[in-house]
């Protein structure tokens, strides 16, 4: 099975969150709105590739490090 994460999204691509891998980081990500079945869209990538900007459920944007994005699994 091919597992994709938010870090694998291309600019403008949307996907549903299916799981969070890092138990310690998951509480912070939950508080930021990264909940299962939530839509996430890649909005921008910084010039050096990190951080990335994402839109959560078409309501707000935030940026996060690619290492954090790799812990958020999406449905492909």
PDB file of N, CA and C in Angstrom:
ATOM      1  N   UNK A   1       0.834  -1.174   0.000  1.00  0.00           N
ATOM      2  CA  UNK A   1       0.000   0.000   0.000  1.00  0.00           C
ATOM      3  C   UNK A   1       0.885   1.246   0.000  1.00  0.00           C
ATOM      4  N   UNK A   2       0.561   2.172  -0.856  1.00  0.00           N
ATOM      5  CA  UNK A   2       1.316   3.409  -0.985  1.00  0.00           C
ATOM      6  C   UNK A   2       0.757   4.451  -0.023  1.00  0.00           C
ATOM      7  N   UNK A   3       1.564   4.856   0.963  1.00  0.00           N
ATOM      8  CA  UNK A   3       1.108   5.844   1.944  1.00  0.00           C
ATOM      9  C   UNK A   3       1.601   7.218   1.535  1.00  0.00           C
ATOM     10  N   UNK A   4       0.681   8.168   1.444  1.00  0.00           N
ATOM     11  CA  UNK A   4       1.035   9.544   1.116  1.00  0.00           C
ATOM     12  C   UNK A   4       0.772  10.416   2.325  1.00  0.00           C
ATOM     13  N   UNK A   5       1.535  11.492   2.384  1.00  0.00           N
ATOM     14  CA  UNK A   5       1.357  12.438   3.478  1.00  0.00           C
ATOM     15  C   UNK A   5       1.125  13.829   2.910  1.00  0.00           C
ATOM     16  N   UNK A   6       0.824  14.760   3.781  1.00  0.00           N
ATOM     17  CA  UNK A   6       0.620  16.145   3.356  1.00  0.00           C
ATOM     18  C   UNK A   6       1.883  16.679   2.669  1.00  0.00           C
ATOM     19  N   UNK A   7       3.043  16.203   3.075  1.00  0.00           N
ATOM     20  CA  UNK A   7       4.303  16.630   2.450  1.00  0.00           C
ATOM     21  C   UNK A   7       4.393  16.203   0.987  1.00  0.00           C
ATOM     22  N   UNK A   8       3.585  15.222   0.565  1.00  0.00           N
ATOM     23  CA  UNK A   8       3.616  14.740  -0.818  1.00  0.00           C
ATOM     24  C   UNK A   8       2.657  15.486  -1.740  1.00  0.00           C
ATOM     25  N   UNK A   9       1.823  16.365  -1.185  1.00  0.00           N
ATOM     26  CA  UNK A   9       0.867  17.092  -2.018  1.00  0.00           C
ATOM     27  C   UNK A   9       1.596  18.017  -2.989  1.00  0.00           C
ATOM     28  N   UNK A  10       0.984  18.230  -4.158  1.00  0.00           N
ATOM     29  CA  UNK A  10       1.480  19.218  -5.111  1.00  0.00           C
ATOM     30  C   UNK A  10       0.663  20.492  -4.913  1.00  0.00           C
ATOM     31  N   UNK A  11       1.211  21.600  -5.312  1.00  0.00           N
ATOM     32  CA  UNK A  11       0.541  22.890  -5.132  1.00  0.00           C
ATOM     33  C   UNK A  11      -0.856  22.840  -5.764  1.00  0.00           C
ATOM     34  N   UNK A  12      -1.869  23.197  -4.970  1.00  0.00           N
ATOM     35  CA  UNK A  12      -3.252  23.199  -5.434  1.00  0.00           C
ATOM     36  C   UNK A  12      -3.976  21.877  -5.246  1.00  0.00           C
ATOM     37  N   UNK A  13      -3.270  20.833  -4.888  1.00  0.00           N
ATOM     38  CA  UNK A  13      -3.875  19.510  -4.697  1.00  0.00           C
ATOM     39  C   UNK A  13      -4.549  19.427  -3.325  1.00  0.00           C
ATOM     40  N   UNK A  14      -5.714  18.778  -3.285  1.00  0.00           N
ATOM     41  CA  UNK A  14      -6.463  18.594  -2.041  1.00  0.00           C
ATOM     42  C   UNK A  14      -6.567  17.117  -1.727  1.00  0.00           C
ATOM     43  N   UNK A  15      -6.644  16.819  -0.434  1.00  0.00           N
ATOM     44  CA  UNK A  15      -6.821  15.427  -0.002  1.00  0.00           C
ATOM     45  C   UNK A  15      -7.440  15.424   1.386  1.00  0.00           C
ATOM     46  N   UNK A  16      -8.004  14.287   1.735  1.00  0.00           N
ATOM     47  CA  UNK A  16      -8.570  14.112   3.080  1.00  0.00           C
ATOM     48  C   UNK A  16      -7.531  13.503   4.005  1.00  0.00           C
ATOM     49  N   UNK A  17      -7.495  14.007   5.223  1.00  0.00           N
ATOM     50  CA  UNK A  17      -6.600  13.462   6.236  1.00  0.00           C
ATOM     51  C   UNK A  17      -7.193  12.145   6.735  1.00  0.00           C
ATOM     52  N   UNK A  18      -6.359  11.120   6.834  1.00  0.00           N
ATOM     53  CA  UNK A  18      -6.841   9.830   7.325  1.00  0.00           C
ATOM     54  C   UNK A  18      -6.240   9.442   8.676  1.00  0.00           C
ATOM     55  N   UNK A  19      -5.038   9.922   8.983  1.00  0.00           N
ATOM     56  CA  UNK A  19      -4.413   9.551  10.248  1.00  0.00           C
ATOM     57  C   UNK A  19      -3.221  10.441  10.544  1.00  0.00           C
ATOM     58  N   UNK A  20      -2.857  10.478  11.803  1.00  0.00           N
ATOM     59  CA  UNK A  20      -1.649  11.172  12.238  1.00  0.00           C
ATOM     60  C   UNK A  20      -0.701  10.117  12.799  1.00  0.00           C
ATOM     61  N   UNK A  21       0.546  10.145  12.371  1.00  0.00           N
ATOM     62  CA  UNK A  21       1.492   9.097  12.748  1.00  0.00           C
ATOM     63  C   UNK A  21       2.214   9.352  14.062  1.00  0.00           C
ATOM     64  N   UNK A  22       2.560  10.601  14.345  1.00  0.00           N
ATOM     65  CA  UNK A  22       3.380  10.912  15.517  1.00  0.00           C
ATOM     66  C   UNK A  22       2.484  11.178  16.720  1.00  0.00           C
ATOM     67  N   UNK A  23       2.529  10.274  17.684  1.00  0.00           N
ATOM     68  CA  UNK A  23       1.668  10.386  18.853  1.00  0.00           C
ATOM     69  C   UNK A  23       1.925  11.677  19.640  1.00  0.00           C
ATOM     70  N   UNK A  24       3.182  12.044  19.803  1.00  0.00           N
ATOM     71  CA  UNK A  24       3.518  13.242  20.568  1.00  0.00           C
ATOM     72  C   UNK A  24       3.116  14.514  19.836  1.00  0.00           C
ATOM     73  N   UNK A  25       3.225  14.539  18.538  1.00  0.00           N
ATOM     74  CA  UNK A  25       2.901  15.716  17.740  1.00  0.00           C
ATOM     75  C   UNK A  25       1.406  15.819  17.437  1.00  0.00           C
ATOM     76  N   UNK A  26       0.683  14.715  17.562  1.00  0.00           N
ATOM     77  CA  UNK A  26      -0.714  14.686  17.144  1.00  0.00           C
ATOM     78  C   UNK A  26      -1.598  15.664  17.924  1.00  0.00           C
ATOM     79  N   UNK A  27      -1.352  15.863  19.210  1.00  0.00           N
ATOM     80  CA  UNK A  27      -2.177  16.796  19.979  1.00  0.00           C
ATOM     81  C   UNK A  27      -2.048  18.219  19.418  1.00  0.00           C
ATOM     82  N   UNK A  28      -0.817  18.635  19.132  1.00  0.00           N
ATOM     83  CA  UNK A  28      -0.597  19.960  18.539  1.00  0.00           C
ATOM     84  C   UNK A  28      -1.314  20.055  17.193  1.00  0.00           C
ATOM     85  N   UNK A  29      -1.197  19.013  16.368  1.00  0.00           N
ATOM     86  CA  UNK A  29      -1.826  19.041  15.043  1.00  0.00           C
ATOM     87  C   UNK A  29      -3.353  19.024  15.149  1.00  0.00           C
ATOM     88  N   UNK A  30      -3.900  18.271  16.108  1.00  0.00           N
ATOM     89  CA  UNK A  30      -5.352  18.284  16.338  1.00  0.00           C
ATOM     90  C   UNK A  30      -5.818  19.694  16.675  1.00  0.00           C
ATOM     91  N   UNK A  31      -5.070  20.356  17.561  1.00  0.00           N
ATOM     92  CA  UNK A  31      -5.446  21.717  17.960  1.00  0.00           C
ATOM     93  C   UNK A  31      -5.389  22.695  16.798  1.00  0.00           C
ATOM     94  N   UNK A  32      -4.523  22.417  15.831  1.00  0.00           N
ATOM     95  CA  UNK A  32      -4.416  23.274  14.649  1.00  0.00           C
ATOM     96  C   UNK A  32      -5.483  22.946  13.603  1.00  0.00           C
ATOM     97  N   UNK A  33      -6.234  21.856  13.806  1.00  0.00           N
ATOM     98  CA  UNK A  33      -7.309  21.510  12.889  1.00  0.00           C
ATOM     99  C   UNK A  33      -7.034  20.333  11.971  1.00  0.00           C
ATOM    100  N   UNK A  34      -5.933  19.655  12.154  1.00  0.00           N
ATOM    101  CA  UNK A  34      -5.607  18.491  11.324  1.00  0.00           C
ATOM    102  C   UNK A  34      -6.322  17.264  11.884  1.00  0.00           C
ATOM    103  N   UNK A  35      -7.611  17.186  11.612  1.00  0.00           N
ATOM    104  CA  UNK A  35      -8.437  16.096  12.129  1.00  0.00           C
ATOM    105  C   UNK A  35      -8.744  15.106  11.019  1.00  0.00           C
ATOM    106  N   UNK A  36      -8.944  13.831  11.345  1.00  0.00           N
ATOM    107  CA  UNK A  36      -9.319  12.856  10.322  1.00  0.00           C
ATOM    108  C   UNK A  36     -10.586  13.301   9.575  1.00  0.00           C
ATOM    109  N   UNK A  37     -10.611  13.047   8.283  1.00  0.00           N
ATOM    110  CA  UNK A  37     -11.693  13.419   7.358  1.00  0.00           C
ATOM    111  C   UNK A  37     -11.749  14.912   7.046  1.00  0.00           C
ATOM    112  N   UNK A  38     -10.767  15.661   7.467  1.00  0.00           N
ATOM    113  CA  UNK A  38     -10.687  17.079   7.138  1.00  0.00           C
ATOM    114  C   UNK A  38      -9.936  17.235   5.816  1.00  0.00           C
ATOM    115  N   UNK A  39     -10.405  18.159   4.981  1.00  0.00           N
ATOM    116  CA  UNK A  39      -9.730  18.439   3.720  1.00  0.00           C
ATOM    117  C   UNK A  39      -8.533  19.337   3.970  1.00  0.00           C
ATOM    118  N   UNK A  40      -7.450  19.045   3.284  1.00  0.00           N
ATOM    119  CA  UNK A  40      -6.250  19.865   3.360  1.00  0.00           C
ATOM    120  C   UNK A  40      -5.759  20.112   1.932  1.00  0.00           C
ATOM    121  N   UNK A  41      -5.314  21.336   1.665  1.00  0.00           N
ATOM    122  CA  UNK A  41      -4.837  21.713   0.328  1.00  0.00           C
ATOM    123  C   UNK A  41      -3.476  22.383   0.459  1.00  0.00           C
ATOM    124  N   UNK A  42      -2.558  22.009  -0.396  1.00  0.00           N
ATOM    125  CA  UNK A  42      -1.251  22.671  -0.392  1.00  0.00           C
ATOM    126  C   UNK A  42      -1.376  23.992  -1.130  1.00  0.00           C
ATOM    127  N   UNK A  43      -1.050  25.080  -0.441  1.00  0.00           N
ATOM    128  CA  UNK A  43      -1.207  26.425  -0.998  1.00  0.00           C
ATOM    129  C   UNK A  43       0.122  26.980  -1.495  1.00  0.00           C
ATOM    130  N   UNK A  44       1.178  26.811  -0.726  1.00  0.00           N
ATOM    131  CA  UNK A  44       2.480  27.304  -1.173  1.00  0.00           C
ATOM    132  C   UNK A  44       3.610  26.489  -0.555  1.00  0.00           C
ATOM    133  N   UNK A  45       4.742  26.590  -1.206  1.00  0.00           N
ATOM    134  CA  UNK A  45       5.976  25.987  -0.703  1.00  0.00           C
ATOM    135  C   UNK A  45       7.006  27.106  -0.651  1.00  0.00           C
ATOM    136  N   UNK A  46       7.681  27.255   0.470  1.00  0.00           N
ATOM    137  CA  UNK A  46       8.699  28.293   0.602  1.00  0.00           C
ATOM    138  C   UNK A  46       9.813  28.063  -0.420  1.00  0.00           C
ATOM    139  N   UNK A  47      10.538  29.115  -0.793  1.00  0.00           N
ATOM    140  CA  UNK A  47      11.561  28.995  -1.836  1.00  0.00           C
ATOM    141  C   UNK A  47      12.582  27.872  -1.619  1.00  0.00           C
ATOM    142  N   UNK A  48      12.931  27.590  -0.395  1.00  0.00           N
ATOM    143  CA  UNK A  48      13.879  26.500  -0.143  1.00  0.00           C
ATOM    144  C   UNK A  48      13.174  25.178   0.165  1.00  0.00           C
ATOM    145  N   UNK A  49      11.855  25.131  -0.046  1.00  0.00           N
ATOM    146  CA  UNK A  49      11.103  23.888   0.112  1.00  0.00           C
ATOM    147  C   UNK A  49      10.525  23.641   1.485  1.00  0.00           C
ATOM    148  N   UNK A  50      10.807  24.508   2.423  1.00  0.00           N
ATOM    149  CA  UNK A  50      10.318  24.316   3.785  1.00  0.00           C
ATOM    150  C   UNK A  50      10.265  25.674   4.476  1.00  0.00           C
ATOM    151  N   UNK A  51       9.193  26.085   5.092  1.00  0.00           N
ATOM    152  CA  UNK A  51       7.970  25.349   5.383  1.00  0.00           C
ATOM    153  C   UNK A  51       7.024  25.313   4.173  1.00  0.00           C
ATOM    154  N   UNK A  52       5.872  24.680   4.389  1.00  0.00           N
ATOM    155  CA  UNK A  52       4.819  24.660   3.379  1.00  0.00           C
ATOM    156  C   UNK A  52       3.584  25.323   3.980  1.00  0.00           C
ATOM    157  N   UNK A  53       2.736  25.839   3.109  1.00  0.00           N
ATOM    158  CA  UNK A  53       1.485  26.447   3.550  1.00  0.00           C
ATOM    159  C   UNK A  53       0.315  25.593   3.111  1.00  0.00           C
ATOM    160  N   UNK A  54      -0.597  25.352   4.025  1.00  0.00           N
ATOM    161  CA  UNK A  54      -1.765  24.528   3.712  1.00  0.00           C
ATOM    162  C   UNK A  54      -3.044  25.255   4.113  1.00  0.00           C
ATOM    163  N   UNK A  55      -4.126  24.924   3.422  1.00  0.00           N
ATOM    164  CA  UNK A  55      -5.453  25.436   3.768  1.00  0.00           C
ATOM    165  C   UNK A  55      -6.240  24.269   4.351  1.00  0.00           C
ATOM    166  N   UNK A  56      -6.859  24.522   5.501  1.00  0.00           N
ATOM    167  CA  UNK A  56      -7.630  23.502   6.195  1.00  0.00           C
ATOM    168  C   UNK A  56      -9.115  23.746   5.944  1.00  0.00           C
ATOM    169  N   UNK A  57      -9.789  22.721   5.372  1.00  0.00           N
ATOM    170  CA  UNK A  57     -11.237  22.771   5.137  1.00  0.00           C
ATOM    171  C   UNK A  57     -11.708  24.072   4.494  1.00  0.00           C
ATOM    172  N   UNK A  58     -10.891  24.633   3.619  1.00  0.00           N
ATOM    173  CA  UNK A  58     -11.230  25.859   2.892  1.00  0.00           C
ATOM    174  C   UNK A  58     -11.588  27.019   3.812  1.00  0.00           C
ATOM    175  N   UNK A  59     -11.081  27.006   5.044  1.00  0.00           N
ATOM    176  CA  UNK A  59     -11.438  28.078   5.969  1.00  0.00           C
ATOM    177  C   UNK A  59     -10.254  28.928   6.401  1.00  0.00           C
ATOM    178  N   UNK A  60      -9.111  28.332   6.634  1.00  0.00           N
ATOM    179  CA  UNK A  60      -7.960  29.108   7.072  1.00  0.00           C
ATOM    180  C   UNK A  60      -6.675  28.445   6.608  1.00  0.00           C
ATOM    181  N   UNK A  61      -5.609  29.252   6.588  1.00  0.00           N
ATOM    182  CA  UNK A  61      -4.309  28.764   6.146  1.00  0.00           C
ATOM    183  C   UNK A  61      -3.319  28.809   7.296  1.00  0.00           C
ATOM    184  N   UNK A  62      -2.366  27.931   7.244  1.00  0.00           N
ATOM    185  CA  UNK A  62      -1.253  27.965   8.184  1.00  0.00           C
ATOM    186  C   UNK A  62      -0.054  27.306   7.530  1.00  0.00           C
ATOM    187  N   UNK A  63       1.106  27.548   8.109  1.00  0.00           N
ATOM    188  CA  UNK A  63       2.306  26.908   7.588  1.00  0.00           C
ATOM    189  C   UNK A  63       2.835  25.920   8.612  1.00  0.00           C
ATOM    190  N   UNK A  64       3.491  24.905   8.110  1.00  0.00           N
ATOM    191  CA  UNK A  64       4.094  23.919   8.982  1.00  0.00           C
ATOM    192  C   UNK A  64       5.344  23.367   8.328  1.00  0.00           C
ATOM    193  N   UNK A  65       6.208  22.807   9.156  1.00  0.00           N
ATOM    194  CA  UNK A  65       7.448  22.230   8.640  1.00  0.00           C
ATOM    195  C   UNK A  65       7.141  20.944   7.877  1.00  0.00           C
ATOM    196  N   UNK A  66       7.979  20.662   6.897  1.00  0.00           N
ATOM    197  CA  UNK A  66       7.781  19.437   6.115  1.00  0.00           C
ATOM    198  C   UNK A  66       7.870  18.193   6.990  1.00  0.00           C
ATOM    199  N   UNK A  67       8.730  18.215   7.995  1.00  0.00           N
ATOM    200  CA  UNK A  67       8.838  17.050   8.887  1.00  0.00           C
ATOM    201  C   UNK A  67       7.517  16.815   9.617  1.00  0.00           C
ATOM    202  N   UNK A  68       6.814  17.886   9.977  1.00  0.00           N
ATOM    203  CA  UNK A  68       5.496  17.744  10.604  1.00  0.00           C
ATOM    204  C   UNK A  68       4.482  17.237   9.578  1.00  0.00           C
ATOM    205  N   UNK A  69       4.549  17.779   8.359  1.00  0.00           N
ATOM    206  CA  UNK A  69       3.614  17.376   7.303  1.00  0.00           C
ATOM    207  C   UNK A  69       3.752  15.897   6.961  1.00  0.00           C
ATOM    208  N   UNK A  70       4.944  15.346   7.105  1.00  0.00           N
ATOM    209  CA  UNK A  70       5.160  13.926   6.797  1.00  0.00           C
ATOM    210  C   UNK A  70       4.429  13.014   7.774  1.00  0.00           C
ATOM    211  N   UNK A  71       4.020  13.536   8.923  1.00  0.00           N
ATOM    212  CA  UNK A  71       3.328  12.699   9.911  1.00  0.00           C
ATOM    213  C   UNK A  71       1.811  12.695   9.709  1.00  0.00           C
ATOM    214  N   UNK A  72       1.325  13.475   8.728  1.00  0.00           N
ATOM    215  CA  UNK A  72      -0.117  13.558   8.473  1.00  0.00           C
ATOM    216  C   UNK A  72      -0.433  12.760   7.221  1.00  0.00           C
ATOM    217  N   UNK A  73      -1.060  11.601   7.386  1.00  0.00           N
ATOM    218  CA  UNK A  73      -1.369  10.744   6.241  1.00  0.00           C
ATOM    219  C   UNK A  73      -2.654  11.194   5.566  1.00  0.00           C
ATOM    220  N   UNK A  74      -2.669  11.086   4.239  1.00  0.00           N
ATOM    221  CA  UNK A  74      -3.839  11.488   3.443  1.00  0.00           C
ATOM    222  C   UNK A  74      -4.311  10.320   2.592  1.00  0.00           C
ATOM    223  N   UNK A  75      -5.574  10.385   2.193  1.00  0.00           N
ATOM    224  CA  UNK A  75      -6.126   9.389   1.272  1.00  0.00           C
ATOM    225  C   UNK A  75      -5.709   9.767  -0.131  1.00  0.00           C
ATOM    226  N   UNK A  76      -5.247   8.766  -0.898  1.00  0.00           N
ATOM    227  CA  UNK A  76      -4.823   9.082  -2.268  1.00  0.00           C
ATOM    228  C   UNK A  76      -5.812   8.578  -3.282  1.00  0.00           C
TER     229      UNK A  76
END
